[in-house]
Amino acid sequence: MEQIQLTIEDQHDGERIDKVIAELNEQWSRSQVQQWLKEGHVLVNGKAVKPNYKCHVDDEVTISIPDPEPLHVEPEHIPLDIYYEDADVLVVNKPRGMVVHPAPGHMRGTLVNALLAHCKDLSGINGVLRPGIVHRIDKDTSGLLMVAKNDLAHESLVNQLVNKTVTRKYEAIVHGVIPHDYGTIDAPIGRDPRDRQSMAVVENGKEAVTHFRVLERFDHYTFVECQLETGRTHQIRVHMKYIGYPLAGDPKYGPRKTLPLDGQALHAGVLGFYHPRTGEYMQFKAPLPHEFERLLDMLRNNR
């Protein structure tokens, strides 16, 4: 069991302990941290506290991260579009409609189910339901993901995400015609206080930065490339809505009755990172899926 110790500093005085801990590592969800608190894996000044405990300056916090539980997810022989694989990492092109890891309501047919049938050596850092998963993309987003095959690789790739050295570029179709060619959206993202199932730009959210550039303009839509500097939940979808150009087909953040696509028009086309063992920079590019190309052809023909 790994232990992490920290001292609460001035900027966190009065904040909830679950929020402070969740901000330490973007791979830890707030609900996961709350579960650790309830199970006594987090001590403040040597005592267990509830998730809503308000921190005080100089509080001594000890986090005992539980060892991963034995895996009980069934392997499934689902074809995988693998772009790269060695003993440490695997890069896969996830299709639209596939969930990345099991969750209530989606215990089968996920990328993790497929990975377990493909290889037995996945890192266990993320526990029972997310073996090897370093980062995620949404069910209806297609594109490239990196998978860790051991804990050394997992820790390296997570550190690269935290240090913002991973290249992640997405292609998207958004509503509206963006007049400028380039832009940067620097706006914090957190849970939408009016809808806890959605994310939003909120004052006390986590830092979130998205760079975009226009690839092509149509009569009522724009084809853009978005590059992530951070990796918050639904970041591109939330940021593009925030500046008035929501993603086409987005059932949560976009307008209804849009382009004929089941889900948002978003593809993770470019992924680059440093190999965790050799240090070599590696970059991969996956072409747009056919349904995305058909949308672009339709928009071009309707000019």
Coordinates of C-alpha atoms in Angstrom, one line a residue:
M1 CA 0.0 0.0 0.0
E2 CA 1.5 3.3 -1.1
Q3 CA 1.5 6.2 1.3
I4 CA 1.5 9.9 0.4
Q5 CA 1.9 12.6 3.0
L6 CA 1.2 16.3 2.7
T7 CA 0.8 19.5 4.7
I8 CA -2.2 21.7 4.0
E9 CA -1.0 25.1 2.8
D10 CA -2.7 28.6 2.8
Q11 CA -4.4 28.2 -0.6
H12 CA -6.4 25.2 0.6
D13 CA -7.5 26.6 4.0
G14 CA -11.2 26.0 4.4
E15 CA -11.5 23.7 1.4
R16 CA -13.1 20.2 1.6
I17 CA -10.5 17.5 2.1
D18 CA -11.9 15.3 -0.8
K19 CA -11.5 18.2 -3.2
V20 CA -7.9 19.0 -2.1
I21 CA -6.9 15.3 -2.5
A22 CA -8.7 14.8 -5.9
E23 CA -6.7 17.8 -7.3
L24 CA -3.4 16.1 -6.5
N25 CA -3.7 13.6 -9.3
E26 CA -6.2 14.0 -12.2
Q27 CA -6.4 10.2 -12.4
W28 CA -8.2 10.1 -8.9
S29 CA -11.9 10.9 -9.2
R30 CA -13.5 12.7 -6.4
S31 CA -15.9 9.8 -5.8
Q32 CA -12.8 7.5 -5.4
V33 CA -11.2 9.8 -2.9
Q34 CA -14.5 10.0 -1.0
Q35 CA -14.5 6.2 -0.8
W36 CA -11.0 6.2 0.6
L37 CA -12.0 8.7 3.2
K38 CA -15.0 6.5 4.2
E39 CA -12.8 3.5 4.5
G40 CA -10.3 5.2 6.7
H41 CA -7.5 5.4 4.1
V42 CA -7.1 9.1 4.7
L43 CA -6.0 10.5 8.1
V44 CA -5.8 14.2 9.0
N45 CA -3.5 14.7 12.0
G46 CA -3.7 11.0 12.7
K47 CA -7.5 10.7 12.7
A48 CA -10.0 9.6 10.1
V49 CA -12.3 12.4 8.8
K50 CA -15.4 12.6 6.6
P51 CA -15.2 13.8 3.0
N52 CA -16.7 17.2 3.9
Y53 CA -14.0 17.9 6.5
K54 CA -12.7 21.5 6.0
C55 CA -9.0 21.8 5.9
H56 CA -6.9 24.0 8.1
V57 CA -3.4 25.4 7.5
D58 CA -0.7 23.0 8.6
D59 CA -3.0 20.0 8.8
E60 CA -0.9 16.8 8.3
V61 CA -2.6 14.5 5.8
T62 CA -1.7 10.9 5.2
I63 CA -3.2 9.1 2.2
S64 CA -2.8 5.3 2.1
I65 CA -3.6 4.3 -1.5
P66 CA -5.1 0.7 -1.4
D67 CA -3.5 -2.0 -3.4
P68 CA -5.5 -2.9 -6.5
E69 CA -8.1 -5.6 -6.0
P70 CA -8.0 -8.8 -8.0
L71 CA -9.5 -8.2 -11.4
H72 CA -13.0 -9.6 -12.1
V73 CA -13.7 -8.3 -15.6
E74 CA -14.4 -10.9 -18.3
P75 CA -12.0 -10.9 -21.3
E76 CA -13.9 -10.7 -24.6
H77 CA -12.4 -11.3 -28.1
I78 CA -13.3 -8.0 -29.7
P79 CA -11.2 -6.9 -32.6
L80 CA -8.7 -4.1 -31.7
D81 CA -7.2 -1.5 -34.1
I82 CA -3.7 -1.5 -32.6
Y83 CA -1.2 1.1 -33.8
Y84 CA 1.7 0.1 -31.6
E85 CA 2.6 -2.5 -29.0
D86 CA 5.6 -3.6 -27.0
A87 CA 6.3 -5.0 -23.5
D88 CA 5.4 -1.6 -21.9
V89 CA 2.8 0.2 -23.9
L90 CA 0.0 -0.3 -26.4
V91 CA -1.6 2.4 -28.6
V92 CA -5.1 1.6 -29.8
N93 CA -7.6 3.4 -32.1
K94 CA -10.9 3.2 -30.3
P95 CA -14.0 3.1 -32.4
R96 CA -17.1 5.4 -31.8
G97 CA -19.6 3.7 -29.6
M98 CA -17.2 1.8 -27.5
V99 CA -16.9 2.5 -23.7
V100 CA -13.3 2.6 -22.4
H101 CA -13.8 0.7 -19.2
P102 CA -16.6 -1.2 -17.4
A103 CA -19.1 0.7 -15.3
P104 CA -22.6 0.0 -14.1
G105 CA -24.6 -0.6 -17.2
H106 CA -21.5 -1.2 -19.3
M107 CA -19.8 -4.3 -17.9
R108 CA -19.2 -6.0 -21.3
G109 CA -18.1 -4.8 -24.7
T110 CA -15.7 -2.2 -23.4
L111 CA -12.1 -1.5 -24.5
V112 CA -10.9 -3.1 -21.2
N113 CA -12.8 -6.3 -21.9
A114 CA -11.1 -6.5 -25.3
L115 CA -7.6 -5.6 -23.9
L116 CA -7.9 -8.4 -21.3
A117 CA -8.4 -10.9 -24.1
H118 CA -5.6 -9.5 -26.2
C119 CA -2.9 -9.4 -23.4
K120 CA -2.6 -10.5 -19.8
D121 CA 0.0 -8.0 -18.7
L122 CA -1.8 -4.7 -17.9
S123 CA -0.9 -2.3 -15.1
G124 CA -3.0 -2.6 -11.9
I125 CA -2.6 1.0 -10.6
N126 CA -6.2 2.0 -11.6
G127 CA -7.7 -1.0 -9.9
V128 CA -10.3 -3.6 -10.7
L129 CA -12.2 -2.0 -13.6
R130 CA -9.6 0.1 -15.3
P131 CA -6.4 -2.0 -15.8
G132 CA -3.9 -0.3 -18.0
I133 CA -6.1 2.7 -18.6
V134 CA -4.0 5.9 -18.3
H135 CA -6.5 8.4 -19.9
R136 CA -10.0 8.1 -21.4
I137 CA -12.0 9.4 -24.3
D138 CA -15.8 9.4 -24.3
K139 CA -17.9 6.6 -25.7
D140 CA -18.9 8.4 -28.8
T141 CA -15.4 9.9 -29.4
S142 CA -13.2 7.9 -31.6
G143 CA -9.4 7.8 -31.7
L144 CA -6.1 7.0 -30.1
L145 CA -5.5 5.9 -26.5
M146 CA -2.3 4.8 -24.8
V147 CA -2.4 1.8 -22.5
A148 CA 0.1 0.8 -19.8
K149 CA 1.2 -2.8 -19.7
N150 CA 3.0 -2.5 -16.3
D151 CA 3.1 -0.2 -13.4
L152 CA 6.4 1.4 -14.5
A153 CA 4.9 2.4 -17.8
H154 CA 1.7 3.6 -16.1
E155 CA 3.5 5.9 -13.7
S156 CA 5.6 7.4 -16.5
L157 CA 2.7 8.1 -18.7
V158 CA 0.6 9.6 -15.9
N159 CA 3.5 11.9 -15.0
Q160 CA 3.8 13.0 -18.6
L161 CA 0.1 13.9 -18.6
V162 CA 0.6 15.9 -15.4
N163 CA 3.7 17.6 -16.8
K164 CA 1.8 18.4 -20.1
T165 CA 4.3 16.7 -22.3
V166 CA 1.8 14.4 -24.0
T167 CA 0.6 15.5 -27.4
R168 CA -3.2 15.1 -27.8
K169 CA -4.8 16.6 -30.9
Y170 CA -8.5 16.2 -31.8
E171 CA -10.6 17.0 -34.9
A172 CA -14.1 18.3 -34.4
I173 CA -17.0 19.8 -36.3
V174 CA -18.6 22.6 -34.4
H175 CA -21.8 24.8 -34.8
G176 CA -21.2 28.2 -36.2
V177 CA -18.5 29.8 -38.3
I178 CA -15.4 30.7 -36.2
P179 CA -14.0 34.0 -37.7
H180 CA -10.5 33.7 -36.4
D181 CA -8.0 31.1 -37.4
Y182 CA -6.5 30.3 -34.0
G183 CA -7.5 30.6 -30.4
T184 CA -6.8 29.4 -26.8
I185 CA -9.5 28.7 -24.2
D186 CA -8.2 29.0 -20.7
A187 CA -11.1 28.4 -18.4
P188 CA -11.4 26.2 -15.3
I189 CA -13.8 23.1 -15.5
G190 CA -15.7 21.4 -12.7
R191 CA -19.1 19.9 -12.1
D192 CA -22.0 22.0 -13.3
P193 CA -23.7 23.1 -10.1
R194 CA -27.1 23.0 -11.9
D195 CA -26.5 19.5 -13.3
R196 CA -24.2 17.2 -11.5
Q197 CA -24.1 14.8 -14.5
S198 CA -22.5 17.5 -16.6
M199 CA -19.3 19.6 -16.5
A200 CA -19.1 23.3 -17.0
V201 CA -16.7 26.3 -16.8
V202 CA -16.9 27.2 -13.1
E203 CA -14.9 29.6 -11.0
N204 CA -13.6 27.0 -8.6
G205 CA -12.9 24.3 -11.2
K206 CA -9.6 22.7 -12.2
E207 CA -7.3 24.4 -14.6
A208 CA -8.2 23.6 -18.2
V209 CA -6.5 24.9 -21.4
T210 CA -7.5 24.0 -25.0
H211 CA -5.8 25.4 -28.1
F212 CA -7.7 25.3 -31.4
R213 CA -7.2 26.2 -35.1
V214 CA -9.7 26.3 -37.9
L215 CA -9.2 23.6 -40.6
E216 CA -12.1 24.4 -42.8
R217 CA -15.3 26.7 -42.8
F218 CA -18.7 25.8 -44.1
D219 CA -22.0 27.8 -44.2
H220 CA -23.1 27.0 -40.6
Y221 CA -20.3 24.8 -39.2
T222 CA -16.5 24.9 -38.7
F223 CA -14.0 22.0 -38.9
V224 CA -11.4 22.5 -36.2
E225 CA -8.3 20.9 -34.6
C226 CA -8.2 21.1 -30.8
Q227 CA -5.0 20.4 -28.9
L228 CA -5.3 19.6 -25.2
E229 CA -2.9 21.2 -22.7
T230 CA -4.8 19.7 -19.8
G231 CA -7.2 16.7 -19.8
R232 CA -10.4 17.4 -17.9
T233 CA -13.6 15.4 -18.3
H234 CA -15.4 16.6 -21.5
Q235 CA -12.9 19.4 -21.8
I236 CA -13.2 20.1 -25.6
R237 CA -17.0 19.7 -25.5
V238 CA -17.3 22.1 -22.6
H239 CA -14.8 24.7 -23.8
M240 CA -16.2 24.9 -27.3
K241 CA -19.7 25.3 -25.9
Y242 CA -18.4 28.0 -23.6
I243 CA -17.1 30.2 -26.5
G244 CA -20.3 29.7 -28.4
Y245 CA -19.3 26.9 -30.8
P246 CA -20.7 23.6 -29.4
L247 CA -19.8 20.3 -31.1
A248 CA -22.1 19.1 -33.7
G249 CA -24.1 16.0 -32.6
D250 CA -23.2 16.5 -28.9
P251 CA -26.2 15.2 -27.0
K252 CA -25.1 16.8 -23.7
Y253 CA -23.6 20.1 -24.6
G254 CA -24.9 20.9 -28.1
P255 CA -28.2 21.8 -29.7
R256 CA -30.7 19.2 -30.8
K257 CA -31.5 18.3 -34.4
T258 CA -28.1 18.8 -35.8
L259 CA -25.9 16.8 -38.3
P260 CA -26.8 13.1 -38.8
L261 CA -24.4 11.6 -36.3
D262 CA -25.1 9.6 -33.2
G263 CA -23.0 11.5 -30.7
Q264 CA -20.4 14.3 -30.9
A265 CA -18.3 14.8 -34.0
L266 CA -15.0 14.4 -32.2
H267 CA -11.9 12.3 -33.1
A268 CA -8.7 11.9 -31.2
G269 CA -6.4 11.9 -34.2
V270 CA -2.9 12.5 -32.9
L271 CA -1.2 11.1 -29.8
G272 CA 2.4 11.6 -28.9
F273 CA 4.4 10.7 -25.8
Y274 CA 7.9 9.7 -24.5
H275 CA 8.4 5.9 -24.3
P276 CA 8.5 5.1 -20.5
R277 CA 11.5 2.9 -20.8
T278 CA 13.6 4.3 -23.7
G279 CA 12.7 7.9 -23.5
E280 CA 12.1 8.1 -27.2
Y281 CA 9.4 10.4 -28.4
M282 CA 6.7 8.6 -30.3
Q283 CA 3.7 10.1 -32.2
F284 CA 0.8 8.4 -33.9
K285 CA -1.9 9.6 -36.2
A286 CA -5.3 7.9 -36.9
P287 CA -7.4 9.0 -39.9
L288 CA -10.9 10.2 -39.5
P289 CA -13.5 7.4 -39.3
H290 CA -15.7 7.0 -42.4
E291 CA -18.8 8.5 -40.8
F292 CA -16.9 11.6 -39.9
E293 CA -15.5 11.9 -43.5
R294 CA -19.1 11.5 -44.9
L295 CA -20.2 14.5 -42.7
L296 CA -17.4 16.7 -44.1
D297 CA -18.3 15.6 -47.7
M298 CA -21.9 16.5 -47.0
L299 CA -21.0 19.9 -45.7
R300 CA -18.7 20.6 -48.7
N301 CA -21.4 19.6 -51.1
N302 CA -24.0 21.9 -49.4
R303 CA -22.0 25.0 -49.7

